[in-house]
CSV table of C-alpha atoms in Angstrom, one decimal:
chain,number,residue,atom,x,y,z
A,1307,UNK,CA,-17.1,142.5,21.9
A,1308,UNK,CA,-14.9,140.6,24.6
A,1309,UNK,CA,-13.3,143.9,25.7
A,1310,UNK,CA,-16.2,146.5,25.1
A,1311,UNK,CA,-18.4,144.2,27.9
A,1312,UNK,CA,-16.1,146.1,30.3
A,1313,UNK,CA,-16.7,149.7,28.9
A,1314,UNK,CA,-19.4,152.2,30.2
A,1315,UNK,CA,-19.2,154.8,27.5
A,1316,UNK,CA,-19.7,154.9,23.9
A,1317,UNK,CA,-19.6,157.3,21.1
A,1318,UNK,CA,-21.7,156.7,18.3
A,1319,UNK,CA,-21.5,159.0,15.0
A,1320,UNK,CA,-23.7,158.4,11.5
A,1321,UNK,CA,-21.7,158.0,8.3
A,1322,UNK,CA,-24.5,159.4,5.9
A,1323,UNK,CA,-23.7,158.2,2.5
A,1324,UNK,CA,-25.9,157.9,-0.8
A,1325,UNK,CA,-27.5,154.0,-0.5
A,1326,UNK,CA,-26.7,153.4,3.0
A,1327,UNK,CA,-26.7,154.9,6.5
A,1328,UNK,CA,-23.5,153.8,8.5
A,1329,UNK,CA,-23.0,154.1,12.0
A,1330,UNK,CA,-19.0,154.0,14.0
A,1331,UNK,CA,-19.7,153.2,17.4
A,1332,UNK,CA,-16.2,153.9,19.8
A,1333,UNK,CA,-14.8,153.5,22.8
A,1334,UNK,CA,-14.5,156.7,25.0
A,1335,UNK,CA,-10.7,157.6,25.0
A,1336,UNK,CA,-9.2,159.2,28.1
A,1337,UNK,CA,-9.3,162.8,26.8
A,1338,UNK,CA,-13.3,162.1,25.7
A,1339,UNK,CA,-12.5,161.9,21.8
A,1340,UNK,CA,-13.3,158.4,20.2
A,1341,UNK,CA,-10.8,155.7,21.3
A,1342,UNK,CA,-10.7,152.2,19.8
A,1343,UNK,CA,-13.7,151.1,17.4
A,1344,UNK,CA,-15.9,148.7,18.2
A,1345,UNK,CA,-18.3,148.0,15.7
A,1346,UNK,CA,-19.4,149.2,12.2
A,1347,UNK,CA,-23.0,149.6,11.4
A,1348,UNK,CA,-24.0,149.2,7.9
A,1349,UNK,CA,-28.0,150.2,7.2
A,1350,UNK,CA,-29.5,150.2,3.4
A,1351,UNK,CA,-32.2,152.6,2.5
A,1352,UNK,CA,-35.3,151.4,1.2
A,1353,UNK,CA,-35.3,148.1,2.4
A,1354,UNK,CA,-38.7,145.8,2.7
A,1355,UNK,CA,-37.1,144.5,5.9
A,1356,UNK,CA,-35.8,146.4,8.3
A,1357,UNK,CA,-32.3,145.4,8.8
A,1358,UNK,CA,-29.0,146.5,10.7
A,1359,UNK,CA,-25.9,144.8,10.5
A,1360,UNK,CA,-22.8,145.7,12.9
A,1361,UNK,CA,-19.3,144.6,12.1
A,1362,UNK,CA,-16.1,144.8,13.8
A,1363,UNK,CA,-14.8,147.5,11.4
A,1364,UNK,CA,-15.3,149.2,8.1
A,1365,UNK,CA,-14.2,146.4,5.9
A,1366,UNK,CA,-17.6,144.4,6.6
A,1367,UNK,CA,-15.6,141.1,7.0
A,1368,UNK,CA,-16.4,140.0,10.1
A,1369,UNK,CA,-20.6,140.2,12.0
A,1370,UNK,CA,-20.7,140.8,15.3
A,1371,UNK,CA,-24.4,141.2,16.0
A,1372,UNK,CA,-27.6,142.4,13.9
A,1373,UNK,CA,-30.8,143.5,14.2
A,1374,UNK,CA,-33.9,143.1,12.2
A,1375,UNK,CA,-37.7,143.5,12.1
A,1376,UNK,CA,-39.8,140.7,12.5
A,1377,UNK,CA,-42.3,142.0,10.1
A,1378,UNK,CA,-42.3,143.8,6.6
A,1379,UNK,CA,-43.2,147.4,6.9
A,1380,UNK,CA,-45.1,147.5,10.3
A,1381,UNK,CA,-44.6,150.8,12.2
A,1382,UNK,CA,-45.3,148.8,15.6
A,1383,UNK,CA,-42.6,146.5,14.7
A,1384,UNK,CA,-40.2,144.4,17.4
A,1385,UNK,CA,-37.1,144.1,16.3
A,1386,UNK,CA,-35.1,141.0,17.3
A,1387,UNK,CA,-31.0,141.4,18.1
A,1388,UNK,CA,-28.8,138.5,17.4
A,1389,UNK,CA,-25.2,138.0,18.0
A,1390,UNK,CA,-22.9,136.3,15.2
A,1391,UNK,CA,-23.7,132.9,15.6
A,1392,UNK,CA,-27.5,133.4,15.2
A,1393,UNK,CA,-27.9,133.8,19.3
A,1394,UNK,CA,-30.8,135.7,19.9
A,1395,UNK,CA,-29.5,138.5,22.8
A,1396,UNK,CA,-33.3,140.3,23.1
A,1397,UNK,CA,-35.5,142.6,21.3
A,1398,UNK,CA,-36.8,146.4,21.6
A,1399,UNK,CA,-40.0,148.3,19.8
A,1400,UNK,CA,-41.2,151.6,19.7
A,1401,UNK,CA,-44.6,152.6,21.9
A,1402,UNK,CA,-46.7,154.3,19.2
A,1403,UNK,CA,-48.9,155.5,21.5
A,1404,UNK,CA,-46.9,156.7,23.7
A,1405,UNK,CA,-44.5,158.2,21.2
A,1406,UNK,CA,-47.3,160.5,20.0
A,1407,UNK,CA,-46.1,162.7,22.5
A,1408,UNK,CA,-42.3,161.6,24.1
A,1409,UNK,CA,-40.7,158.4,22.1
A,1410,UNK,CA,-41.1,155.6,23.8
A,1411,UNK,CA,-39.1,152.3,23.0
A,1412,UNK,CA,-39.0,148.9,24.8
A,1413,UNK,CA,-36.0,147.1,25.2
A,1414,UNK,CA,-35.7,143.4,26.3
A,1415,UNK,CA,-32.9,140.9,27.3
A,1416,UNK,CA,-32.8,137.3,26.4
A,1417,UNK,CA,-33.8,135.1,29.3
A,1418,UNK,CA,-35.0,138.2,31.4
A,1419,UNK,CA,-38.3,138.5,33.4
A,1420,UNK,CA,-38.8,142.7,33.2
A,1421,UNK,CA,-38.4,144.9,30.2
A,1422,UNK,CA,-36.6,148.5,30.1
A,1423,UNK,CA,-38.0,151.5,29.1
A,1424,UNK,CA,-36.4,154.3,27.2
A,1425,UNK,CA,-38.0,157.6,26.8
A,1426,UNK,CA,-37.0,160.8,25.5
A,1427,UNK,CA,-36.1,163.3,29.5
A,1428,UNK,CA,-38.1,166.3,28.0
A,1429,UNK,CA,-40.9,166.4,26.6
A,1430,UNK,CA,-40.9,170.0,25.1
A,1431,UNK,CA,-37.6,169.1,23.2
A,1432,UNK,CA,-39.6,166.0,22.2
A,1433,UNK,CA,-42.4,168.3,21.1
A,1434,UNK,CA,-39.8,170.5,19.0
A,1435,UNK,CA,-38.5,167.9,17.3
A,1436,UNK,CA,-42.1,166.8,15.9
A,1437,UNK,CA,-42.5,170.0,14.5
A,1438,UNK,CA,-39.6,169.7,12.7
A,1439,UNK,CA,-39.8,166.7,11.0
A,1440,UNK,CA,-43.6,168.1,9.7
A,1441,UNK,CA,-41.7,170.9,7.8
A,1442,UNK,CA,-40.6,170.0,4.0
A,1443,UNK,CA,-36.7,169.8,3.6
A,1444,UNK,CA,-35.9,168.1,7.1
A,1445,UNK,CA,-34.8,165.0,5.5
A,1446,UNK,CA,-31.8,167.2,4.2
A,1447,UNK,CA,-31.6,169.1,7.5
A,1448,UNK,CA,-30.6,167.4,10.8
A,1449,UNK,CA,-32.4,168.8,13.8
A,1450,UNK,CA,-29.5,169.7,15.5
A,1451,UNK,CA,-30.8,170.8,19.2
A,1452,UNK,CA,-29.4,167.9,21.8
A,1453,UNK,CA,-32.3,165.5,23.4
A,1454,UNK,CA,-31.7,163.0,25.3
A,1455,UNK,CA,-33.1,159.3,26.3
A,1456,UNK,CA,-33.2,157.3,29.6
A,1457,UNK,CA,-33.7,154.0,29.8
A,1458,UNK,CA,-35.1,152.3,33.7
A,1459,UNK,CA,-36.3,149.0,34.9
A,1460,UNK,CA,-38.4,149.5,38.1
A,1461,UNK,CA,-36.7,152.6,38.9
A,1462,UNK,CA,-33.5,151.9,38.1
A,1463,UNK,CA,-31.0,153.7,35.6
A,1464,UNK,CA,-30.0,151.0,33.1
A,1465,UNK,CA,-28.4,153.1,30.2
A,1466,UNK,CA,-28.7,156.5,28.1
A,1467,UNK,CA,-28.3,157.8,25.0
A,1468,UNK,CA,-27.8,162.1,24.7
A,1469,UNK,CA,-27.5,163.4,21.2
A,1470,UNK,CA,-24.7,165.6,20.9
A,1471,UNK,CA,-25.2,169.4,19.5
A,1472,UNK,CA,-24.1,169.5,16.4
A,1473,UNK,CA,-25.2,169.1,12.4
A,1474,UNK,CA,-23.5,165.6,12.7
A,1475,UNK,CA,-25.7,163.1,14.5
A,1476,UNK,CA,-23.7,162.1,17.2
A,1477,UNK,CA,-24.4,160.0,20.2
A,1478,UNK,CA,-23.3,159.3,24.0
A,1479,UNK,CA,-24.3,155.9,25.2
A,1480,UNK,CA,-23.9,156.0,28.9
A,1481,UNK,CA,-24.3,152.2,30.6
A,1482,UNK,CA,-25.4,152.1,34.3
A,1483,UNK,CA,-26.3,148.4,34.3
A,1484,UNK,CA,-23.3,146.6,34.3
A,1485,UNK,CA,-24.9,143.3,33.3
A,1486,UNK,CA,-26.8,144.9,30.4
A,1487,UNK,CA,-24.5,143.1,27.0
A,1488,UNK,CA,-23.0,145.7,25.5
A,1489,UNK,CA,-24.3,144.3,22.4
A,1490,UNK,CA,-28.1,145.2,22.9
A,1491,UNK,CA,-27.7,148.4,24.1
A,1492,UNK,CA,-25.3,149.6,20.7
A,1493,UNK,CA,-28.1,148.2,18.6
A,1494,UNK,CA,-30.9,150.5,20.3
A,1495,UNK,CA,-28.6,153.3,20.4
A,1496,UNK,CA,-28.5,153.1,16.6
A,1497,UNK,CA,-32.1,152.1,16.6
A,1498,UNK,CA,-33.2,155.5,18.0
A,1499,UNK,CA,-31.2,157.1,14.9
A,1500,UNK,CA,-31.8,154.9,12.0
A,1501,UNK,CA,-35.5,153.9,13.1
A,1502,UNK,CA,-36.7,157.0,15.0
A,1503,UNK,CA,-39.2,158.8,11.9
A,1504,UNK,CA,-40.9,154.9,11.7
């Protein structure tokens, strides 16, 4: 992740295949299409433990960073990120009760005094999208109106993540924090995918 430190923008698109959800997370290339791949997400379905392991390509050979639930099934659960060599780089977790209305999540660097908060820009997309997921089928049916998350520390923009319009889920990760590893922020960009219905 040497070279994607440097990089503001990221693509992120879901793979959806029968056991697994998969995740390609690129580089933005100079005419906006996906340039150079930077990780490889790999999620399995049904798992006790909430896990997420990201890769430097497709062929699963080499970690780059992971992220995983502290708990078995706990729907308040903090998830821990750590790079390859068992570093621990931070942590986020959804606000339940503030997610009731406008998800919520709480994302926190290593060695770092103040957390970061993400939270869905409008709430009545937020409200649409609840709806949604209530009727039968959805699982089948993405919900393919855009919405959008900011995340702030004391005012301050420190990343976003805008779903693209579309039936494939599809992600911008914007970074405004230039000190913010690269690392953390792909993992809750993927976390507001894989994790978002928990």
């Amino acid at each position: 992740m040497g070279l994607a430190q440097t990089q503001h923008r990221f693509l992120v698109r879901q793979k959806v295949t029968p056991m697994a959800n998969r995740y390609l997370v690129h580089t933005e290339g100079a005419d906006g299409a996906e340039g150079e791949l930077v990780a490889f997400a790999h999620q399995k379905r049904m798992a006790f433990k909430e896990q997420v392991t990201f890769y430097t390509d497709e062929s699963q050979r080499q970690v780059l960073f992971t992220f995983k639930a502290r708990q078995v099934i706990d729907l308040g659960a903090t998830y821990d990120v750590h790079g390859a060599s068992g570093t621990r780089l931070g942590g986020f977790r959804k606000n339940l009760g503030a997610s009731l209305l406008r998800s919520t999540w709480h994302l926190s660097r290593e060695g770092a005094e103040g957390e970061t908060t993400g939270q869905e820009r409008s709430g009545g997309i937020a409200l649409l999208r609840r709806a949604w997921e209530l009727l039968p089928f959805t699982d089948l049916l993405p919900f393919v109106v855009p919405y959008h998350f900011d995340f702030t520390e004391s005012g301050r923009a420190v990343m976003s993540v805008d779903k693209v319009f579309g039936l494939r889920d599809r992600y911008v990760l914007d970074i405004a924090d230039p000190e913010l590893d690269r690392r953390l922020a792909i993992a809750q960009a993927v976390a507001l995918d894989a994790l978002q219905s928990r």
